Coordinates of C-alpha atoms in Angstrom, one line a residue:
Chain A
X1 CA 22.4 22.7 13.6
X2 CA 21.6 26.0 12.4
X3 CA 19.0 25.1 9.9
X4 CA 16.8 23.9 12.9
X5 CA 16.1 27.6 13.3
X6 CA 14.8 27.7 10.0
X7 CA 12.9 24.9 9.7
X8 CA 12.1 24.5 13.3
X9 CA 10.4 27.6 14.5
X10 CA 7.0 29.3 14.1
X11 CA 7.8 32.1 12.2
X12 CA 5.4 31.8 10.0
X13 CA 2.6 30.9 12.1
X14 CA 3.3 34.3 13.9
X15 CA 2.2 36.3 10.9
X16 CA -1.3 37.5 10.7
X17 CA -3.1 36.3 8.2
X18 CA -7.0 34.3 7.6
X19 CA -5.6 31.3 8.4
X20 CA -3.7 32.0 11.6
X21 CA -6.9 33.7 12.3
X22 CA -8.9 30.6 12.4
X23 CA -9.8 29.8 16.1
X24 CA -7.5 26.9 17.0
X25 CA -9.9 24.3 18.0
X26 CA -11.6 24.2 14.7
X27 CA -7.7 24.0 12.8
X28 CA -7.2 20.6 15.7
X29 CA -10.7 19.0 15.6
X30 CA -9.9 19.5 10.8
X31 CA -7.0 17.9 12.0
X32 CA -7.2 15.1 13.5
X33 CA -10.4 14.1 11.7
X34 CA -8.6 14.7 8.4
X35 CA -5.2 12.5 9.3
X36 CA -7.5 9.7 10.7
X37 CA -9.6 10.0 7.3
X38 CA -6.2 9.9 5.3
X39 CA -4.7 6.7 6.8
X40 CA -8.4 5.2 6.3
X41 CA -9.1 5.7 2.8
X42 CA -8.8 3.1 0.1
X43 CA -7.9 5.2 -2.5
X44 CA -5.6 7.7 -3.3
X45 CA -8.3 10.6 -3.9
X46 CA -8.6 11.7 -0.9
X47 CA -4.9 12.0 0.2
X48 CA -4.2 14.1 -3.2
X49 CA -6.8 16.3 -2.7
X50 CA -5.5 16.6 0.8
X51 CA -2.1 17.7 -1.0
X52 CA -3.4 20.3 -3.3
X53 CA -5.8 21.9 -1.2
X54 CA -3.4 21.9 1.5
X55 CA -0.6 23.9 -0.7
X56 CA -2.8 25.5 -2.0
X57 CA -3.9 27.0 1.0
X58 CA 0.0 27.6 2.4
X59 CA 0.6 29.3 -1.4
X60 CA -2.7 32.0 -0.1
X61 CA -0.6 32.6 2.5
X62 CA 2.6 33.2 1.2
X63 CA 4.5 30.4 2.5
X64 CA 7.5 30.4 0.1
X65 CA 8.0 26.7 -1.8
X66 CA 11.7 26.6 -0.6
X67 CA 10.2 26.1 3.1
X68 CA 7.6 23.5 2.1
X69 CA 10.1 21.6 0.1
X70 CA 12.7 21.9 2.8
X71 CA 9.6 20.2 5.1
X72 CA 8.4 18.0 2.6
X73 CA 11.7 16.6 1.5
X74 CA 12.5 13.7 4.4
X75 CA 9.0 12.5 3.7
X76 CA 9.6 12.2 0.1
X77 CA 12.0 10.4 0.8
X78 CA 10.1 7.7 2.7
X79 CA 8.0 8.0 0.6
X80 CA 10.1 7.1 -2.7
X81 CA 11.1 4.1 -0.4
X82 CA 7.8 2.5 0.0
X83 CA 6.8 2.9 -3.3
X84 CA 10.8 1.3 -4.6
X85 CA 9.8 -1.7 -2.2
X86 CA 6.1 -2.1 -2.6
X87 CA 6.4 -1.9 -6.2
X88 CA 9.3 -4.2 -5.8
X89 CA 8.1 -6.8 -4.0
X90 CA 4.0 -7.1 -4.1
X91 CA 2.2 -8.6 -6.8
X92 CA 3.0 -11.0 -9.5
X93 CA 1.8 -8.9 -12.8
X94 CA 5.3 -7.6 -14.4
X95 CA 4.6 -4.5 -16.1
X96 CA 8.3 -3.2 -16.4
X97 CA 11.3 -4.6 -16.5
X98 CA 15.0 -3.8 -16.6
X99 CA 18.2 -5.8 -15.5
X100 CA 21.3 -3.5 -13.2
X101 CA 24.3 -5.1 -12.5
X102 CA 22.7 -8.5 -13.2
X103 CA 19.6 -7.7 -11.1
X104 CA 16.0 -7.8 -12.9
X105 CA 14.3 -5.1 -11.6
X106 CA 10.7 -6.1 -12.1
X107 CA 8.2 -3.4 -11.4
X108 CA 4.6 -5.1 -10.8
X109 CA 0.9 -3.8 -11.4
X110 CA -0.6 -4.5 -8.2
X111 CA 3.0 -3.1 -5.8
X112 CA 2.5 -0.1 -7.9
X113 CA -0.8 0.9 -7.2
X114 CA -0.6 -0.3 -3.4
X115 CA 3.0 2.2 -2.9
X116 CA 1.5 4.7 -4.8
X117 CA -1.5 4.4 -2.3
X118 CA 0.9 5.0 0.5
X119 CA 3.0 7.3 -0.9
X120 CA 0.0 10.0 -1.4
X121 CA -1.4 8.5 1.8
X122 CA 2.5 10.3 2.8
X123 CA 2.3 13.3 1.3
X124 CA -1.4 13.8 2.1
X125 CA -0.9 13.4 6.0
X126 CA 2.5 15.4 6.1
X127 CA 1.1 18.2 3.9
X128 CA -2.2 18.6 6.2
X129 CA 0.4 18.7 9.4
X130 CA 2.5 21.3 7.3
X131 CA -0.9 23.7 7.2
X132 CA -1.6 23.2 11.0
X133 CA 2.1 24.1 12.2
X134 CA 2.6 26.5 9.4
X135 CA -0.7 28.4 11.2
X136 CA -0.9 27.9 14.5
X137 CA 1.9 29.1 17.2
X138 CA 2.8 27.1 20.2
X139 CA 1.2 29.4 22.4
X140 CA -2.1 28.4 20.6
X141 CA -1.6 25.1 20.4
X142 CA -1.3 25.0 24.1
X143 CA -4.4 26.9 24.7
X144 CA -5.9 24.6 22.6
X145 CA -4.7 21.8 24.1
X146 CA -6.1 23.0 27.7
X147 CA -9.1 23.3 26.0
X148 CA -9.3 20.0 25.1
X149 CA -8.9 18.9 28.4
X150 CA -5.3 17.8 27.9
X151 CA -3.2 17.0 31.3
X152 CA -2.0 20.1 32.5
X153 CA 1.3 18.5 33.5
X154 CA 2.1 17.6 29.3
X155 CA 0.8 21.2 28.2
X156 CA 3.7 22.7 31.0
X157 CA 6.2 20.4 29.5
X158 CA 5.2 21.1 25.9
X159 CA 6.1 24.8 26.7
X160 CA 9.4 24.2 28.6
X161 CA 10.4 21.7 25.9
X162 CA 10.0 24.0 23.2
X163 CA 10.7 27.2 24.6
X164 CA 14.2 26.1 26.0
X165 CA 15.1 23.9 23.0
X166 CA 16.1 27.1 21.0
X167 CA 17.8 28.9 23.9
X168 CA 19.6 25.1 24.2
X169 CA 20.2 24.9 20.8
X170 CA 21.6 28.8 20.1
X171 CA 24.1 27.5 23.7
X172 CA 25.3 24.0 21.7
X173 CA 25.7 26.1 18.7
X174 CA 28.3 28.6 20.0
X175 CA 29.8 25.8 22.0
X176 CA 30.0 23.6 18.4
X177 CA 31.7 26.6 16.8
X178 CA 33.8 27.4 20.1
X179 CA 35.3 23.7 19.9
X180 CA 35.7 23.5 15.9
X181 CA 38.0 26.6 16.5
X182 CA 40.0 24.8 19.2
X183 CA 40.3 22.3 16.5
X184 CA 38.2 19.7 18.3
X185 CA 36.3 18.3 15.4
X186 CA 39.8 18.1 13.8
X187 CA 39.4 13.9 13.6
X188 CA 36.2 11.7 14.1
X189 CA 37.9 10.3 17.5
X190 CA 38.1 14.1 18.7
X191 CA 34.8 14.9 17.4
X192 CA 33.2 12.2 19.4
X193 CA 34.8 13.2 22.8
X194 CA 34.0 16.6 21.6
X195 CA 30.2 15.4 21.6
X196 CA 30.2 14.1 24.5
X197 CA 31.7 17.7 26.6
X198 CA 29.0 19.4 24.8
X199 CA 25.9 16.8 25.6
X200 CA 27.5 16.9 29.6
X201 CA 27.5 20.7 29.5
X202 CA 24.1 21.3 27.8
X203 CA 22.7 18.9 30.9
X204 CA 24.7 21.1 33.4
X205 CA 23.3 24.3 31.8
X206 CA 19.9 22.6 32.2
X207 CA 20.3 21.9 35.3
X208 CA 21.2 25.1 36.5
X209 CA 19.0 27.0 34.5
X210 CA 16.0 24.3 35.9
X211 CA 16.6 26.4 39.4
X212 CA 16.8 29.6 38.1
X213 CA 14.0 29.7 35.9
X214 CA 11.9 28.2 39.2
X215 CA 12.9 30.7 41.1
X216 CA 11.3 33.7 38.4
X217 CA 8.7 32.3 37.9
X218 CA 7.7 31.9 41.6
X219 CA 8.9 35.5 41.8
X220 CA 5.8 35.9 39.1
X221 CA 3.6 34.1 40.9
X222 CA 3.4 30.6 39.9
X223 CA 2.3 27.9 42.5
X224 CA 2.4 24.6 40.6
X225 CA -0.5 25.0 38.5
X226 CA -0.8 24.9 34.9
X227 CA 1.3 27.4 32.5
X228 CA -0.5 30.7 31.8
X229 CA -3.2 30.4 28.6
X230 CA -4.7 33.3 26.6
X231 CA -8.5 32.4 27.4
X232 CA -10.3 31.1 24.2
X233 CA -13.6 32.9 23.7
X234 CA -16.9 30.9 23.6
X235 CA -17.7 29.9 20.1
X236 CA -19.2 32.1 17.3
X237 CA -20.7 32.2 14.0
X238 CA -17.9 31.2 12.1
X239 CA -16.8 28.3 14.4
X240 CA -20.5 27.4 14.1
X241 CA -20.5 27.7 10.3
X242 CA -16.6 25.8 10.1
X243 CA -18.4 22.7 12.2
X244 CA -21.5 22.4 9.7
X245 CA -18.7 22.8 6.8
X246 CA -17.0 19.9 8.8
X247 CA -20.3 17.8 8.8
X248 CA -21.0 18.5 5.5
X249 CA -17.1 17.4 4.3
X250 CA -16.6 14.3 5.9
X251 CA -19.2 12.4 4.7
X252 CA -18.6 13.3 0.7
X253 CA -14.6 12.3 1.7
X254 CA -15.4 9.3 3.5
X255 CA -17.8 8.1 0.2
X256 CA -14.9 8.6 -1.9
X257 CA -12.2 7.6 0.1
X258 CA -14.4 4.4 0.4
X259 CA -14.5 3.7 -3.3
X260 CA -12.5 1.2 -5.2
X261 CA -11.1 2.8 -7.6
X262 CA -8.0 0.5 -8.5
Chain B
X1 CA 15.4 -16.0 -14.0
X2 CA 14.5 -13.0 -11.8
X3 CA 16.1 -12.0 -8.6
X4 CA 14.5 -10.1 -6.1
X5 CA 16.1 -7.1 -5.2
X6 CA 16.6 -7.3 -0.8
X7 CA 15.1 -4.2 1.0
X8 CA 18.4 -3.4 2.4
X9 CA 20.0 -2.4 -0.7
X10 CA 17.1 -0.5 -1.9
X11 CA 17.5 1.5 2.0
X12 CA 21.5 1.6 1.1
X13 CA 20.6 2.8 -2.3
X14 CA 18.3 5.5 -0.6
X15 CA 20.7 6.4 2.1
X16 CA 23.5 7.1 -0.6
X17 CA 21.4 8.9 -3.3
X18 CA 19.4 11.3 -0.9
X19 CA 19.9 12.5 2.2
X20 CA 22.8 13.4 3.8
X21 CA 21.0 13.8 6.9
X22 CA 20.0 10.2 8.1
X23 CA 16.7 10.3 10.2
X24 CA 15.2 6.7 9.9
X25 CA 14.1 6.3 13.7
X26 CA 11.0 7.9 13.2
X27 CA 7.6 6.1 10.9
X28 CA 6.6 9.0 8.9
X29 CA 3.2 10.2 8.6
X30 CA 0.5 8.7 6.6
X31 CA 2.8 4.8 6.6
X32 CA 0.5 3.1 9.4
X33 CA -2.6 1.7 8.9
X34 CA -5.6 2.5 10.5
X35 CA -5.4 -0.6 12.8
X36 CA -2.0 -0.1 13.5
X37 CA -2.3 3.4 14.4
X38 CA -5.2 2.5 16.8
X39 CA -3.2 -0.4 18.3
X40 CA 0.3 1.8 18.7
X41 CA -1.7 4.5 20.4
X42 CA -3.3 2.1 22.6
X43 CA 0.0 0.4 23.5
X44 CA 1.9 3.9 24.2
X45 CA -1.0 5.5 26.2
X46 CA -0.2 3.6 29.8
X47 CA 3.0 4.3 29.8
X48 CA 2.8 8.2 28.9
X49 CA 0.1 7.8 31.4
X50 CA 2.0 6.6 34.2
X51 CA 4.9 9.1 33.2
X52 CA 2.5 11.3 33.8
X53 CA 1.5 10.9 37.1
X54 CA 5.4 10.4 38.4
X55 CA 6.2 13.7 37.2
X56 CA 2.6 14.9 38.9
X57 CA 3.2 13.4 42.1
X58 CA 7.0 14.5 42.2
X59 CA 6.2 17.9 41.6
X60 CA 4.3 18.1 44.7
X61 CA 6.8 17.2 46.7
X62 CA 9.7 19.0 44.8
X63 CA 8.3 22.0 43.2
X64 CA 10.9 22.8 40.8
X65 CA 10.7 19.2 39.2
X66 CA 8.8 20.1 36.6
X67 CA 11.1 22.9 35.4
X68 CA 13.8 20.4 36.1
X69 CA 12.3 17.6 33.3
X70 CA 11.5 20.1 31.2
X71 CA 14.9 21.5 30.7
X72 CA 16.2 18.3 30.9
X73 CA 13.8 17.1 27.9
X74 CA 14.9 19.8 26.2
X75 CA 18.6 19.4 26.6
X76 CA 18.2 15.8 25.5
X77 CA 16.1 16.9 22.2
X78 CA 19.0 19.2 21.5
X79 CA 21.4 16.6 21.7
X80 CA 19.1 14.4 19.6
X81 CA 19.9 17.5 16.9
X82 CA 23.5 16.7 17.1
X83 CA 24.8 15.9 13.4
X84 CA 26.7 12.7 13.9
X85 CA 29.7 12.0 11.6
X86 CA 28.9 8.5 10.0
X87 CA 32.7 6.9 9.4
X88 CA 31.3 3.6 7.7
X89 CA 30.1 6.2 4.5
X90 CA 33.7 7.7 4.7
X91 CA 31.5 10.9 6.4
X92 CA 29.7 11.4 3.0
X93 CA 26.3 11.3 5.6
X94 CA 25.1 12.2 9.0
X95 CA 23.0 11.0 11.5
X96 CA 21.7 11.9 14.5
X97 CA 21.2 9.8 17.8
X98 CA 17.9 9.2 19.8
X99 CA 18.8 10.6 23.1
X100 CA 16.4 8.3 24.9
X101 CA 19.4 6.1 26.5
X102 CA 20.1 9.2 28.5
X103 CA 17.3 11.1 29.5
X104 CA 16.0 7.2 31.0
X105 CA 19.6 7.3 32.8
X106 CA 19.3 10.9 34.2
X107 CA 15.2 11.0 34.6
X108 CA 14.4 7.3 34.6
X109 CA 12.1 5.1 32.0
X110 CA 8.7 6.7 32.7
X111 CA 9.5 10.1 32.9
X112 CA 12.1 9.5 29.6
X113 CA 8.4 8.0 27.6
X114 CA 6.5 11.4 28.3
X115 CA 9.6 13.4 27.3
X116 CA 9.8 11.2 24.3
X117 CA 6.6 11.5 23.5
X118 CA 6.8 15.2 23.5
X119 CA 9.7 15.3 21.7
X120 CA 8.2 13.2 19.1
X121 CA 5.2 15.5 19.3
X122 CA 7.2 18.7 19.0
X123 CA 8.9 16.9 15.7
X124 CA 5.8 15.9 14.0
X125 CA 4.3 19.4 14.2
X126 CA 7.3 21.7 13.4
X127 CA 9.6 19.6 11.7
X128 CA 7.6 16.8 9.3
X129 CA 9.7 14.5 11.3
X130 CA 7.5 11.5 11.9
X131 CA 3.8 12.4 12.0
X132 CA 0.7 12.4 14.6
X133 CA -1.0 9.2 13.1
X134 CA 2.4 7.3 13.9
X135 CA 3.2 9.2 17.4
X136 CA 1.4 6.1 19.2
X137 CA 3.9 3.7 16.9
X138 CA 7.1 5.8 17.5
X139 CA 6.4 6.6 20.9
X140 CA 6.6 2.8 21.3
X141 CA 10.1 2.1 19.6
X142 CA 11.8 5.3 20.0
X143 CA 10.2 6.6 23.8
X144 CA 9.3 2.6 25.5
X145 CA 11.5 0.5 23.8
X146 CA 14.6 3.0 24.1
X147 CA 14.2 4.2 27.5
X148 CA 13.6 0.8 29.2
X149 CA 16.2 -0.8 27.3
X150 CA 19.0 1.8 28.2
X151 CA 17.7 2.2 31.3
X152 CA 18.2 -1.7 32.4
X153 CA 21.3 -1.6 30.5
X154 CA 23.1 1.1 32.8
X155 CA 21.5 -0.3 35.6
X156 CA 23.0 -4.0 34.7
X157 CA 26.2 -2.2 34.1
X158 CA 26.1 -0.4 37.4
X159 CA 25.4 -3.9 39.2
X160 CA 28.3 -5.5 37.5
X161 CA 30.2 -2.6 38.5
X162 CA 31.8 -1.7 35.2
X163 CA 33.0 2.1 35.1
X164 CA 30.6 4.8 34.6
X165 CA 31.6 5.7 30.7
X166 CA 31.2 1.6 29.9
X167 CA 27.6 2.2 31.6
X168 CA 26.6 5.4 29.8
X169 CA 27.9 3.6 26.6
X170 CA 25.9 0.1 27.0
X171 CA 22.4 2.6 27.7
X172 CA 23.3 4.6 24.8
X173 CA 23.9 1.3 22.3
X174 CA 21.4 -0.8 23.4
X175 CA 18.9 1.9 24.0
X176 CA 19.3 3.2 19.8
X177 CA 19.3 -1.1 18.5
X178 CA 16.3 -1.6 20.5
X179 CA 14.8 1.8 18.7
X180 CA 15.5 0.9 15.3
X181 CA 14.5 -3.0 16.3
X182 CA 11.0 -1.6 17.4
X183 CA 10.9 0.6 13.9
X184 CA 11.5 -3.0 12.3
X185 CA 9.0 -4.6 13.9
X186 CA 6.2 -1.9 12.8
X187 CA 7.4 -1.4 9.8
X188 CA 7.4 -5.6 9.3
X189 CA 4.0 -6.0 10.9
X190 CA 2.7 -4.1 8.1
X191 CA 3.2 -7.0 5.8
X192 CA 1.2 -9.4 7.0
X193 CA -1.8 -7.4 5.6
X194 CA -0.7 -8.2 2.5
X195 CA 0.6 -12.1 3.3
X196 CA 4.1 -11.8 3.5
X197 CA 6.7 -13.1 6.0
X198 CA 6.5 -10.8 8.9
X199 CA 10.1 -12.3 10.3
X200 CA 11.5 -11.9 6.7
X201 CA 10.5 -8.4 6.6
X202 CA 11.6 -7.4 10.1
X203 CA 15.1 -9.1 9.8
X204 CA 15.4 -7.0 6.1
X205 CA 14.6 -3.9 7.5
X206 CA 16.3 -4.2 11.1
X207 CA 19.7 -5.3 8.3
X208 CA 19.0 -2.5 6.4
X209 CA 19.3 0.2 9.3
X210 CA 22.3 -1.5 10.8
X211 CA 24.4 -1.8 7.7
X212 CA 23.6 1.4 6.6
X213 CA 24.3 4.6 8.7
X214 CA 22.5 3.6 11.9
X215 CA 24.3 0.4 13.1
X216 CA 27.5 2.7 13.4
X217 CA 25.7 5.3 15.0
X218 CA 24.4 2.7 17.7
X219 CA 28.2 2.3 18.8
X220 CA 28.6 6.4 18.2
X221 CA 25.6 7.2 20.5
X222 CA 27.0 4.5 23.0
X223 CA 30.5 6.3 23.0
X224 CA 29.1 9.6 23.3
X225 CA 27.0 8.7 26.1
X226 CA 29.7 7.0 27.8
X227 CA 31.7 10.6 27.8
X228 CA 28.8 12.5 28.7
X229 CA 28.2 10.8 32.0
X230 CA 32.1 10.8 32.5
X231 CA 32.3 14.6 32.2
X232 CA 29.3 15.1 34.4
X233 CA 30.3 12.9 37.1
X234 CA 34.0 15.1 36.9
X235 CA 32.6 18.6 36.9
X236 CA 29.4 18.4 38.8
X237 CA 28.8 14.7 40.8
X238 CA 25.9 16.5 42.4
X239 CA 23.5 16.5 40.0
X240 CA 23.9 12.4 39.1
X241 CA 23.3 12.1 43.1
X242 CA 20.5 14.4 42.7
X243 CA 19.0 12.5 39.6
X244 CA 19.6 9.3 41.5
X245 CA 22.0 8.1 38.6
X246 CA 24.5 7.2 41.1
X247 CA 24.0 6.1 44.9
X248 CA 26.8 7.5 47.1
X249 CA 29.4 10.2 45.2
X250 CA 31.9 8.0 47.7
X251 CA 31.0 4.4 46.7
X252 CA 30.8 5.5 43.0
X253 CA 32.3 4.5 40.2
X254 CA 35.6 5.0 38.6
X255 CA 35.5 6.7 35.0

């Protein structure tokens, strides 16, 4: 479990650089306008240029590779998938060919193209979502959120969520070690029961903690409203000048994204 | 003459040759469509929605609800972290369960879709686990489909009065088949774009999770369920009366 904590937090997104500096509403509105523009696109343009600009932009940072590839590497992956089984299965054009243990593996033109469409469709989309977590903290993203007139109820459960899953997860992890030195991960029948104590005790600890940590933050002052949110200032110059750059962008993207290149 | 090679065996081939860490349940980002992502979204949003407004009205009558589902949420996304010994590939992989069976049993369906669907959120943003174009489409499988299935299994189980651990383990099973049958099922809708068979497809892919690394984990999840709700009802009864999991701590269930 321990390599959630390096993976899994926003360690990086804490550091101060141009990019974490970018007001958070403009990173979201990029965002989503970018994914949406990546799963439409009829080429693979578009998504690769999403992928180098994107890593290109985490590599200005300093973002070491080890932590992109350790992101990056479950959507590979997928992504080889697709491509193994489009390629596989669509289209009747056989470019290459080779028998396996009596299979004929028969690579065709038009699978090809089509999983190769999806695969940078894959890496495009994952690597834009790598830039906006690897820049924005949680807090932001919550202030954001408010911002964007998100229910207040899902913005207070975003924070909990997060916030407790690593005290939750450092708890399971002592627990884990606590019961592999008691030897009960010593067979898979053991380590099953095992699971099971430490799932029932993480909800007890929940539980408890639920009431305890209502009961500070009363003591602070909280009535049932929404979580406390750093206040965004209005918009400046540069938001004003990001939004033209947005307005300019899309278009160009959506013209190429629409050709038909293969 | 040329045999096609069956999309299970490339998954099994995949499953064996990569990673050791199985995470299939979630659509990754950048898979869906642009319909499809419209239509998943569309499909998820009344349900989040009404989650939404039973943890909003609940918290007005018990303040420290919220604080309650949230810990809860995050307990269950914890155990949803748990690396799972797979025995069918002699251990040589893991896997990790859904958690959705449970957090339905202990917070019920609706609530279990939001915390999902946070989950999910939280995943696709920090972890490159699944993705926000396919949140509507795994929200679906993972967060409806799970939650409601394990939830009307325990409750079934409860009615035919079978023991609390066979209860916790029929939510747990059913909840993670009907997961990876919903991740089928968008994963097959996608061929009929391109005019192939969407049953064919579904029943491929559905095969290919349940031979692999997942169909064991259905029965793991189920198991570990089963022992979760056990040891909760031993040490602290209160809290399953609380959550409404059980009626009367007196009428209850054996273990």
């Amino acid at each position: 479990m321990k390599f959630l904590h390096h993976t899994f937090s926003d360690l990086y997104a804490r550091q101060d650089n141009w990019l974490t500096r970018i007001d958070v509403r403009i990173k979201m509105l990029y965002v989503t306008l970018l994914l949406s523009l990546n799963v439409w696109t009829k080429n693979a343009t578009v998504p690769l240029f999403f992928l180098f600009v994107s890593f290109l932009l985490l590599f200005t940072i300093k973002i070491p590779f080890t932590a992109i590839i350790r992101n990056m590497s479950l959507p590979i992956v997928f992504a080889m998938l697709i491509f193994l089984v489009k390629s596989l299965h669509e289209g009747k054009q056989v470019w290459l060919s080779i028998s396996i243990l009596g299979y004929n593996l028969a690579f065709r033109g038009e699978g090809i193209w089509s999983g190769l469409h999806v695969c940078s469709k894959i890496l495009g989309g994952v690597s834009l979502l790598m830039l906006f977590s690897f820049t924005t903290t949680i807090g932001r993203l919550c202030t954001g959120l408010t911002w964007f007139r998100i229910p207040n109820t899902v913005i207070e459960l975003l924070a909990f969520m997060y916030r407790y899953s690593f005290l939750l997860l450092d708890e399971a992890s002592t627990m884990w070690t606590a019961q592999k030195s008691r030897l009960g991960h010593v067979s898979w029948k053991k380590t099953i029961h095992s699971l099971g104590i430490l799932g029932g005790l993480l909800v007890i600890r929940a539980f408890d903690r639920a009431e305890r940590t209502h009961d500070a933050m009363c003591a602070r002052g909280y009535e049932g409203g929404g979580i406390l949110t750093i206040p965004l200032p209005p918009w400046g110059k540069k938001e004003y000048i990001s939004c033209i750059g947005m307005v300019l962008i899309i278009p160009i993207l959506v013209y190429i994204g629409n050709m038909r290149l293969c | 003459m040329t045999r096609k090679i069956p999309v299970f065996f490339l998954v099994f081939l995949l499953f064996f040759a990569t990673a050791r860490t199985a995470e299939a349940m979630h659509i990754t980002e950048g898979i869906l469509p642009f319909q499809w992502f419209v239509t998943w979204f569309a499909v998820s949003a009344p349900f989040v929605g009404i989650g939404m407004y039973q943890v909003k009205r609940k918290k007005r009558t018990i303040p420290s609800y919220l604080p309650m589902v949230g810990l809860l949420g995050a307990a269950v996304f914890v155990f949803s972290c748990f690396p799972i010994p797979v025995i069918a590939l002699s251990g040589m992989a893991t896997s990790h369960p859904c958690g959705t069976g449970m957090s339905a049993v202990l917070l019920g369906p609706f609530v279990s879709v939001l915390v999902a669907a946070i989950a999910l959120l939280i995943q696709a943003l920090f972890l490159a686990h699944g993705g926000l174009t396919t949140l509507g489409g795994n929200v679906f499988s993972m967060g409806i489909l799970g939650s409601f299935s394990g939830y009307f299994a325990f409750k079934m189980a409860q009615r035919c009065r079978l023991p609390l651990f066979w209860c916790g383990f029929l939510a747990g099973m059913i909840s993670d088949i009907f997961t990876y049958l919903g991740t089928s099922l968008e994963l097959g809708l996608l061929v009929i774009n391109g005019g192939g068979s969407f049953v064919k497809a579904t029943t491929e892919i559905f095969a290919a999770f349940m031979m692999t690394s997942q169909g064991i984990l259905c029965l793991v999840e189920g198991a570990v369920v089963g022992f979760v709700m056990v040891f909760i009802y031993k040490r602290r009864p209160g809290i399953l009366l609380n959550l409404g999991v059980i009626k009367n701590e007196a009428k209850s269930m054996g273990t």
